[in-house]
CSV table of C-alpha atoms and ligand atoms in Angstrom, one decimal:
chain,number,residue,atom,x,y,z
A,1,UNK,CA,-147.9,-32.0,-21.7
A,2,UNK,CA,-147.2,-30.6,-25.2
A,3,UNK,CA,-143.4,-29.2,-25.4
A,4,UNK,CA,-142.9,-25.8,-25.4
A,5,UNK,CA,-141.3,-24.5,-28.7
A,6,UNK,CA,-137.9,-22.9,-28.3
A,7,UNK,CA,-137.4,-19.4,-29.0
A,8,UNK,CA,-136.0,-18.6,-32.7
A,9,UNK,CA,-132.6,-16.8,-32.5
A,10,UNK,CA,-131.3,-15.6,-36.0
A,11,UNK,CA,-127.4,-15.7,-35.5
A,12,UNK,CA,-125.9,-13.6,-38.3
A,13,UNK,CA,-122.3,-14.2,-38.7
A,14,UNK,CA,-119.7,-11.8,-40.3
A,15,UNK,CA,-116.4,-13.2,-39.8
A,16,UNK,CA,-113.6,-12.8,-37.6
A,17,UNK,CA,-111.0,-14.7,-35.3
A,18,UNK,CA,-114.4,-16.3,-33.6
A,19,UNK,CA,-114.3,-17.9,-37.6
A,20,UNK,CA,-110.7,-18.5,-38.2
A,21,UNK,CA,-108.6,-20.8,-39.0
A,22,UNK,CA,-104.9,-21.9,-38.2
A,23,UNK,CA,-102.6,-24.2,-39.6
A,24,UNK,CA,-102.3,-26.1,-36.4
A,25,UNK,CA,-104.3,-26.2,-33.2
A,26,UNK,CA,-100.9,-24.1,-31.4
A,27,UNK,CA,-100.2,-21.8,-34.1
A,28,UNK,CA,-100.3,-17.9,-33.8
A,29,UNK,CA,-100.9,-17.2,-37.4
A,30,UNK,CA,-104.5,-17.7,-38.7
A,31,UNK,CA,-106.9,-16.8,-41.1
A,32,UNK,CA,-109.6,-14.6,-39.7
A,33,UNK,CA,-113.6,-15.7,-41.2
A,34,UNK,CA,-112.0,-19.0,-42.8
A,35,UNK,CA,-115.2,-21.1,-41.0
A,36,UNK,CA,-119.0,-20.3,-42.3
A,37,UNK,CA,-121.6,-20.1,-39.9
A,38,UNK,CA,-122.7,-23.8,-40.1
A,39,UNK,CA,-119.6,-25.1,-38.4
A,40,UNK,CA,-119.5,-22.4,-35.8
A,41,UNK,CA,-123.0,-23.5,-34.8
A,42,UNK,CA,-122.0,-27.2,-34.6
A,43,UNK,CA,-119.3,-26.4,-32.0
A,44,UNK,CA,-121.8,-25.6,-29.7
A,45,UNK,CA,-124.4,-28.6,-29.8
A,46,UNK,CA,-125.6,-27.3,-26.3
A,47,UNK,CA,-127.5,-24.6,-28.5
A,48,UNK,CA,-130.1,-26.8,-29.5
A,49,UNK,CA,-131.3,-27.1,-25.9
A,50,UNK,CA,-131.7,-23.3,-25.3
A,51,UNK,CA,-133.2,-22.0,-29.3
A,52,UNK,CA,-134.4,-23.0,-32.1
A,53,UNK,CA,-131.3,-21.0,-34.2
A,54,UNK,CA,-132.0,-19.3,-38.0
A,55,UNK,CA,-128.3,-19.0,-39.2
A,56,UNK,CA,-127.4,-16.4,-42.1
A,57,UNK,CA,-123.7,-15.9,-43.6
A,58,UNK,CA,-124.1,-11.9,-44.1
A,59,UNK,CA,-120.2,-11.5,-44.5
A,60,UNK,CA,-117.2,-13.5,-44.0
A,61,UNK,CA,-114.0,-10.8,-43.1
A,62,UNK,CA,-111.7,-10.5,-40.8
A,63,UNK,CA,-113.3,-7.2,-38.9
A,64,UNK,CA,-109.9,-4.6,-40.1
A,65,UNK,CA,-112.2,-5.1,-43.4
A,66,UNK,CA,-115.4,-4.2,-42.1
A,67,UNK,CA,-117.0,-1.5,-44.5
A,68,UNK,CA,-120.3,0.9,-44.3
A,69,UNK,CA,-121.0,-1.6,-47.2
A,70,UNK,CA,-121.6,-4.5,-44.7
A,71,UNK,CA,-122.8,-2.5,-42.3
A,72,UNK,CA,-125.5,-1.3,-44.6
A,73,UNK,CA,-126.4,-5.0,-44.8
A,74,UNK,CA,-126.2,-6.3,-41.4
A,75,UNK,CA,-128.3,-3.2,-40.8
A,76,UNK,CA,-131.1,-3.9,-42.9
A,77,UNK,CA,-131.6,-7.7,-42.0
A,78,UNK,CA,-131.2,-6.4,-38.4
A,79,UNK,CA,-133.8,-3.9,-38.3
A,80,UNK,CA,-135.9,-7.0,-40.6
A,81,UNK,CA,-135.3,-9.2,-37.8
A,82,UNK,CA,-136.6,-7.1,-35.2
A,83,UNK,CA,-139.7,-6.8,-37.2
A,84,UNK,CA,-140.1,-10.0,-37.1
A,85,UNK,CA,-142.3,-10.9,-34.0
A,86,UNK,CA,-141.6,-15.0,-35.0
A,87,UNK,CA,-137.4,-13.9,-33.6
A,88,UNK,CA,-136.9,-13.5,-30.2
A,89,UNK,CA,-133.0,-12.0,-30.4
A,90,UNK,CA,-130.1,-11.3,-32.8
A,91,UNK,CA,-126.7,-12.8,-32.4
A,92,UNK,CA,-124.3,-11.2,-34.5
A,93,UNK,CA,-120.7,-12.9,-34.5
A,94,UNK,CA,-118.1,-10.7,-35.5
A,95,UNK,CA,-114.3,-10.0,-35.4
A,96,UNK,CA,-112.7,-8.0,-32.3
A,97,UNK,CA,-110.9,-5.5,-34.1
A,98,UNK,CA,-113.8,-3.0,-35.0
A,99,UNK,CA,-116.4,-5.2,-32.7
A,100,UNK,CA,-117.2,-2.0,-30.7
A,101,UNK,CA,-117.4,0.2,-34.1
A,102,UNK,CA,-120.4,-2.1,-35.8
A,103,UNK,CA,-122.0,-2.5,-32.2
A,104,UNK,CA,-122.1,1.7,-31.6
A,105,UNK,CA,-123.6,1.9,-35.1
A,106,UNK,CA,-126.0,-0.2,-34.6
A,107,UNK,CA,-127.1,1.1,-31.4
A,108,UNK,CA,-127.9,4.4,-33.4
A,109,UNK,CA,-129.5,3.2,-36.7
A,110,UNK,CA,-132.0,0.1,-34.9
A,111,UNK,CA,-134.5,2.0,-33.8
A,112,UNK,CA,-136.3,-1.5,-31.8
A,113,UNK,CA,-135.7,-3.0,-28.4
A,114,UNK,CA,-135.6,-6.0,-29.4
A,115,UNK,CA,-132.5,-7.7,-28.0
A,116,UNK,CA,-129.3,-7.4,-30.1
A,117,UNK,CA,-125.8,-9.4,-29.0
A,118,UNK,CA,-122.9,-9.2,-30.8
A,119,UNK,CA,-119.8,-11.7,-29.6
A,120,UNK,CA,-116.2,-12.6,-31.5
A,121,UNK,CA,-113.4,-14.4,-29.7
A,122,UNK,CA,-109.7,-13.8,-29.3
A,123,UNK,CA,-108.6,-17.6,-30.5
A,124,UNK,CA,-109.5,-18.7,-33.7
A,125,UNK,CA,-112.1,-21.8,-34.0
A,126,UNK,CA,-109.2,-24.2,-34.4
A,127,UNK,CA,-107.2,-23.4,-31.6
A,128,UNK,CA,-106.5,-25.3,-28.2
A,129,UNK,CA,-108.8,-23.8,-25.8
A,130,UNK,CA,-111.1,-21.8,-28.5
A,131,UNK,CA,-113.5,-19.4,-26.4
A,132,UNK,CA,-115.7,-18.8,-29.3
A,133,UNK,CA,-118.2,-21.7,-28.5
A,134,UNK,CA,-118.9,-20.7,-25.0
A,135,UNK,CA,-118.7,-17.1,-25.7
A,136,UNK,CA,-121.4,-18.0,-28.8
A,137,UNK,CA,-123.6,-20.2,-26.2
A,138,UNK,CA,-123.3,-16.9,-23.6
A,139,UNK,CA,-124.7,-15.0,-26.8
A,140,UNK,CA,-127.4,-17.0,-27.7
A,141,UNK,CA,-128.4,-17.4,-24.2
A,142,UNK,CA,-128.0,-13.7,-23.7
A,143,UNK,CA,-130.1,-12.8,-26.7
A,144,UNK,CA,-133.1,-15.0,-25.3
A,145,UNK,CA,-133.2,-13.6,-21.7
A,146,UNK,CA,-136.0,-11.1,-21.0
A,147,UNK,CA,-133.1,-8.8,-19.2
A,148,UNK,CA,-132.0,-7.9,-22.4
A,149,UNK,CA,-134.2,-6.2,-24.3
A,150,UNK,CA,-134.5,-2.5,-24.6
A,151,UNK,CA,-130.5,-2.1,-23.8
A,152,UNK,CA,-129.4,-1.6,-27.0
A,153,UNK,CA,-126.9,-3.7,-28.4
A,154,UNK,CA,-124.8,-5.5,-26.1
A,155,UNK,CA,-121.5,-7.1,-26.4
A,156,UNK,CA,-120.5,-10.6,-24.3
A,157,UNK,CA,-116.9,-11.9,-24.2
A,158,UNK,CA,-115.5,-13.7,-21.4
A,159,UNK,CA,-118.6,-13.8,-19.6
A,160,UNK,CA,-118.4,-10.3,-19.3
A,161,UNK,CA,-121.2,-8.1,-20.8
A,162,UNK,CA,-121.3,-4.7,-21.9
A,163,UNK,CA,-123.1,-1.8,-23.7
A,164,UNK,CA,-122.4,-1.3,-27.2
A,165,UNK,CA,-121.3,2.9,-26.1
A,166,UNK,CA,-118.7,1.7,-23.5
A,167,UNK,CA,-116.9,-1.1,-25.3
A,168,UNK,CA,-113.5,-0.9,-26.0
A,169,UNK,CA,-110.9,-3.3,-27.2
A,170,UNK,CA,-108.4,-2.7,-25.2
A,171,UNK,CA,-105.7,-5.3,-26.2
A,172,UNK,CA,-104.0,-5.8,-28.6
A,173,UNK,CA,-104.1,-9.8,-27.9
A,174,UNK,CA,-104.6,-11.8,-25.4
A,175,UNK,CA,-108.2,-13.6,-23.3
A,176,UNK,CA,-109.0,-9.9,-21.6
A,177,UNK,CA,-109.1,-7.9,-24.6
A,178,UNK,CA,-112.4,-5.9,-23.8
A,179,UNK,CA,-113.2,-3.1,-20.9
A,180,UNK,CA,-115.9,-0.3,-20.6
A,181,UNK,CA,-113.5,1.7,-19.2
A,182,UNK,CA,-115.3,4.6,-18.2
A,183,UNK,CA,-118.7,3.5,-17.0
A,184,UNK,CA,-117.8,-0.6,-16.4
A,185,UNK,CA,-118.9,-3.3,-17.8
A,186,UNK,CA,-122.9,-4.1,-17.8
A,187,UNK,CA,-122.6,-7.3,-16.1
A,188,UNK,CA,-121.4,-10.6,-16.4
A,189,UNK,CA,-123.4,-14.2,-17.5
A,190,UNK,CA,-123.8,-17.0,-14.8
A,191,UNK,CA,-124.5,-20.1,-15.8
A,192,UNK,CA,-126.3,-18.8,-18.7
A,193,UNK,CA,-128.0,-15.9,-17.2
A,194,UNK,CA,-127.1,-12.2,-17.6
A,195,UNK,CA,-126.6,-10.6,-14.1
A,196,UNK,CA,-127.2,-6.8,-14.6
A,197,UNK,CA,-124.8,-4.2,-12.3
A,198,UNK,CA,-126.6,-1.0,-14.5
A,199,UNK,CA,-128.8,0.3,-16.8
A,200,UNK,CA,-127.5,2.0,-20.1
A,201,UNK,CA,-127.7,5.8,-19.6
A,202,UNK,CA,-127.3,7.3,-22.7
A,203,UNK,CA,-129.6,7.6,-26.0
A,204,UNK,CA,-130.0,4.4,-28.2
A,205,UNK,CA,-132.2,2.5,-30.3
A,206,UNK,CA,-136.0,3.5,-30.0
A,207,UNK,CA,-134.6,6.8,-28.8
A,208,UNK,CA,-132.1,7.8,-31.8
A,209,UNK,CA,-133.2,10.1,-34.2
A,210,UNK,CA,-130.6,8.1,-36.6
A,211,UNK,CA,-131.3,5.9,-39.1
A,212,UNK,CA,-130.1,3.7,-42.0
A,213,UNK,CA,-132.6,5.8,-44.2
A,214,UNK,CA,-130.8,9.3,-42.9
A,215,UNK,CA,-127.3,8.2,-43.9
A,216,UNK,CA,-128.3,6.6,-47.3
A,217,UNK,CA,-129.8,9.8,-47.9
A,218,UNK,CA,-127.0,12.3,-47.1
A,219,UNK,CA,-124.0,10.2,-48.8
A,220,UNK,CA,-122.7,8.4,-45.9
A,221,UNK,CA,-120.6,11.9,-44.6
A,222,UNK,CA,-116.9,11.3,-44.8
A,223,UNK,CA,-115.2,11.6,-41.3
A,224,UNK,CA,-111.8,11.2,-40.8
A,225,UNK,CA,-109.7,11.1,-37.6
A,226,UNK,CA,-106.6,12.7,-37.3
A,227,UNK,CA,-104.1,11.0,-34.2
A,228,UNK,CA,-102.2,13.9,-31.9
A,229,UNK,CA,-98.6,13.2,-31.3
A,230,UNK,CA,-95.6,15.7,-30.8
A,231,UNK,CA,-94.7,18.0,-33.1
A,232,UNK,CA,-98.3,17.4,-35.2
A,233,UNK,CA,-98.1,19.7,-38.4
A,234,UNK,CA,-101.0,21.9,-39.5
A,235,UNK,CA,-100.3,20.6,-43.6
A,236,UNK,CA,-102.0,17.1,-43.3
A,237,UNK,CA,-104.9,18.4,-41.3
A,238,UNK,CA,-105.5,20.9,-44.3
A,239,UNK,CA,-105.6,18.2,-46.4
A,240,UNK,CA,-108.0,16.4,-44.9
A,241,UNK,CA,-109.9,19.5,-44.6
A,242,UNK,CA,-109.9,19.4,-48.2
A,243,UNK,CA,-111.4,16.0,-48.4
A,244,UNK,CA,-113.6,14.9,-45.4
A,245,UNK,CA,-116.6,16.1,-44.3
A,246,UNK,CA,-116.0,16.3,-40.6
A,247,UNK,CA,-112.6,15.8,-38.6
A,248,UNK,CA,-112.3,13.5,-35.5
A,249,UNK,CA,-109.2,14.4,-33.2
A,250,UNK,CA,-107.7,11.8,-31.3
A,251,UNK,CA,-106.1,14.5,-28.9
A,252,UNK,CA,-103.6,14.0,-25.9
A,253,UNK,CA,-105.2,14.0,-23.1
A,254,UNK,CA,-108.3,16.7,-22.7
A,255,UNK,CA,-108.2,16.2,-26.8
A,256,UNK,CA,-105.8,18.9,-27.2
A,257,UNK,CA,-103.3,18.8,-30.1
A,258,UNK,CA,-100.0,20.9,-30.8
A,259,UNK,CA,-100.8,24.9,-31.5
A,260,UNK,CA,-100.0,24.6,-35.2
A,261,UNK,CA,-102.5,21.6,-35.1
A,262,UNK,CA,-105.3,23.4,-33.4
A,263,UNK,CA,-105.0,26.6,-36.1
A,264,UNK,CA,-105.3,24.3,-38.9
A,265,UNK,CA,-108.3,22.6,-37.3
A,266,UNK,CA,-109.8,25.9,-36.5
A,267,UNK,CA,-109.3,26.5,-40.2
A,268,UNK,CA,-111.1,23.4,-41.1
A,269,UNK,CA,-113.5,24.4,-38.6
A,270,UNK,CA,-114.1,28.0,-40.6
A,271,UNK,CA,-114.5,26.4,-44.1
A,272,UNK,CA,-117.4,24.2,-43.1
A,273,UNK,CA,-115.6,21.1,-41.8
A,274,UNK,CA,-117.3,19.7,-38.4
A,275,UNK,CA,-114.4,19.3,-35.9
A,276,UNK,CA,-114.7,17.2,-32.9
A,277,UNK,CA,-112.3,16.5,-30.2
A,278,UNK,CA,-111.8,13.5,-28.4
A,279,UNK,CA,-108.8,11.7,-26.5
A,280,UNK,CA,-106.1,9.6,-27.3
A,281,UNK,CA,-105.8,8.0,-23.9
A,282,UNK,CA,-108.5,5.7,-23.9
A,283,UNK,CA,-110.7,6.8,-20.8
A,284,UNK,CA,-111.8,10.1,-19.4
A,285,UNK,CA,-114.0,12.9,-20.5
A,286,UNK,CA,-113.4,15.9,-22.8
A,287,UNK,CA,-114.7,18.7,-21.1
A,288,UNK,CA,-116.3,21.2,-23.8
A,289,UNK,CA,-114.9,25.1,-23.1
A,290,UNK,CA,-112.3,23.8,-20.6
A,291,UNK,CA,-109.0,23.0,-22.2
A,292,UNK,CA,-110.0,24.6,-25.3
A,293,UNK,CA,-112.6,27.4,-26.0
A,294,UNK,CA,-115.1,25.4,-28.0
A,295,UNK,CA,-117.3,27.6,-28.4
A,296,UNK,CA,-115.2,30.3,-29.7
A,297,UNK,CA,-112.9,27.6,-31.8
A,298,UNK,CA,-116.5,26.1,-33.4
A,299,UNK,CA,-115.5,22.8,-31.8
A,300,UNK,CA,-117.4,20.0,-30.5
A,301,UNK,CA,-116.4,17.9,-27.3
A,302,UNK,CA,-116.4,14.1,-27.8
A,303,UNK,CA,-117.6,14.0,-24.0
A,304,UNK,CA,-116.2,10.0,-23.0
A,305,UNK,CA,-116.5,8.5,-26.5
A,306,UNK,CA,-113.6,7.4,-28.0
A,307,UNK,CA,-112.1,8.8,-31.3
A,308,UNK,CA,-113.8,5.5,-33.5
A,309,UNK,CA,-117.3,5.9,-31.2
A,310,UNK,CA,-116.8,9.6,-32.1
A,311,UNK,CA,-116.3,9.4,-36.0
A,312,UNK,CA,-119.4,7.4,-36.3
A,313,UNK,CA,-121.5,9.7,-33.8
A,314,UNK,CA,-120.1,12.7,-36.6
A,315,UNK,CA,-120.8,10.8,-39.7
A,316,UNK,CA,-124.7,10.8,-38.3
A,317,UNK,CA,-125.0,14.2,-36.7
A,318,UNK,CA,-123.8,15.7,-40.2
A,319,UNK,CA,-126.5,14.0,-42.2
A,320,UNK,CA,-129.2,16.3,-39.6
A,321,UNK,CA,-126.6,19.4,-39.4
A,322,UNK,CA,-123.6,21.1,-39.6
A,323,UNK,CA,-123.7,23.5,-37.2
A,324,UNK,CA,-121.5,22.8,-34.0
A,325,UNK,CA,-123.7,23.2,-30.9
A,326,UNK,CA,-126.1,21.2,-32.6
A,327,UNK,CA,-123.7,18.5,-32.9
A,328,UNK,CA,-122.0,19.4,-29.5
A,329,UNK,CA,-126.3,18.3,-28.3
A,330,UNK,CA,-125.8,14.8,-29.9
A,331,UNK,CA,-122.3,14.5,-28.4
A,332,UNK,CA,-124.2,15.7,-25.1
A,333,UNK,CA,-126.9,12.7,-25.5
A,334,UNK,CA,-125.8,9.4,-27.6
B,401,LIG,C1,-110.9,-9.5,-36.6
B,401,LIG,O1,-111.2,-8.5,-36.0
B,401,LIG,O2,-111.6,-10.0,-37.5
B,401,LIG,C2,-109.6,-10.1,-36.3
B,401,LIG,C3,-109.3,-10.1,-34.9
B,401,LIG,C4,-110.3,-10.9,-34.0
B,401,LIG,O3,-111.4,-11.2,-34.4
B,401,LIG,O4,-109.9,-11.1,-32.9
């Protein structure tokens, strides 16, 4: 019998702890996106048996570096990739620290169903007990399976799975560094099988009215978030007012923020500037009109996405509009 050719999986690699590189094997300082793609792929021989792999270096940074630069890149091989009908699925490997940012982004501006994984790892590749090969082998795997198309991008750490929307890193360090804390996580892999516990519920992919071509065309809007603490003055919200676009707030709780705060942000509001309130706390919804008179204030509820999720949701709803119920409909949906 003739041998059945393996799929073609293009892993695209971009850095991160899943690619550093330490000293020693027990050291706690290390070099994030020290190790190109090529010896990342040879930690994990057992690939071989499961895809025929297509490996492309897009960037090499530890992920506090990631820039709309890159992500203009890794958008545009993306979206090439998944016109490709020879590639079955994109692995993306990727630092933790803005893992959840690059995943959201691209679950607005890939308009294909085409499955979409992206994976990192909390040990560098050179430490005792590393958990980027298996978490890269769950990732290719992943990226092959049927179950995985046409669920937007999806992350797998740990085994665990989850939608690029719910994602959060939610440790500072440490194995268990990722929950979806509002919704749970998508499922988990089994011996190299995704096991689905839900569908994704919100707007992605073929169903965005976002894309690449939108945000090169506006200017890539500048959003900026601004973190509520007591005793938040009004004077560096006016500056920013002065020099972004829109205005994420990272409230306290129900994304409310000090009364001095909330007058400069309804100032911002009146000049033009989109202001959108979301929570500090890490989990829970913003109720629109509840707390806070949005609709009155020219506000926009974040709903459940957090303050980063938010500022890129704002950066793309301002290349269609400015007004604030028509950004309040994107928040409703995406
Ligand atoms: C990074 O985000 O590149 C550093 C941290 C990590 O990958 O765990």
């Amino acid at each position: 019998m003739p041998e059945r050719a393996l799929p073609v999986i293009a892993v695209l690699a971009t850095g991160g702890t899943i690619a550093g590189a330490q000293p020693d094997a027990t050291a706690a300082g290390y070099k994030a996106g020290s190790v190109g793609v090529g010896e990342l792929l040879a930690a994990v021989p057992q690939l071989a048996a499961i895809a025929d792999i297509r490996a492309e270096q897009v960037a090499n940074v530890g992920s506090q570096n990631m820039t709309h630069e890159v992500w203009r890149a890794l958008a545009l091989r993306v979206d090439a990739l998944c016109q490709d009908p020879s590639v079955a699925g994109i692995v993306i490997t990727h630092g933790t620290d803005t893992l959840e940012e690059t995943a959201y982004f691209l679950s607005l501006v890939i308009r294909h169903d085409k499955p979409i994984v992206l994976v990192g790892a909390m040990r560098p590749a050179t430490a005792l007990g590393a958990e980027g090969p298996a978490n890269l082998y769950n990732a290719v795997a992943l990226a092959r399976h049927p179950d995985a198309r046409g669920r937007g991008p999806l992350v797998v750490m740990n085994e665990d799975l989850h939608y690029a929307r719910e994602i959060q890193k939610t440790a500072a360090a440490g194995l268990c560094a990722f929950a979806s804390p509002n919704r749970g996580r998508a499922g988990v892999m089994h011996g190299g099988a995704p096991q689905f516990y839900s569908r994704n519920t919100t707007a992605h992919t073929t169903e965005s009215e976002f894309s690449l071509a939108l945000l090169e065309r506006a200017g890539w809007p500048r959003v900026a978030i601004v973190y509520a603490h007591a005793d938040l003055q009004d004077d560096l919200i006016d500056f920013l007012a002065g020099a972004a676009d829109g205005i994420v707030l990272a409230g306290v709780g129900d994304g409310n923020a000090t009364d001095l705060a909330i007058d400069g942000l309804l100032r911002a509001a009146a000049s033009g500037v989109a202001v959108v309130r979301a929570s500090r706390t890490g989990s829970g919804l913003v109720a629109r009109d509840v707390e806070l008179d949005d609709a009155a204030l020219g506000f926009v509820a974040a709903r459940d996405l957090n303050p980063q999720k938010a500022r890129i949701l704002l950066m793309l709803g301002l290349c269609v509009t400015r007004d604030p119920q028509a950004l309040q409909r994107f928040f409703d949906r995406y």
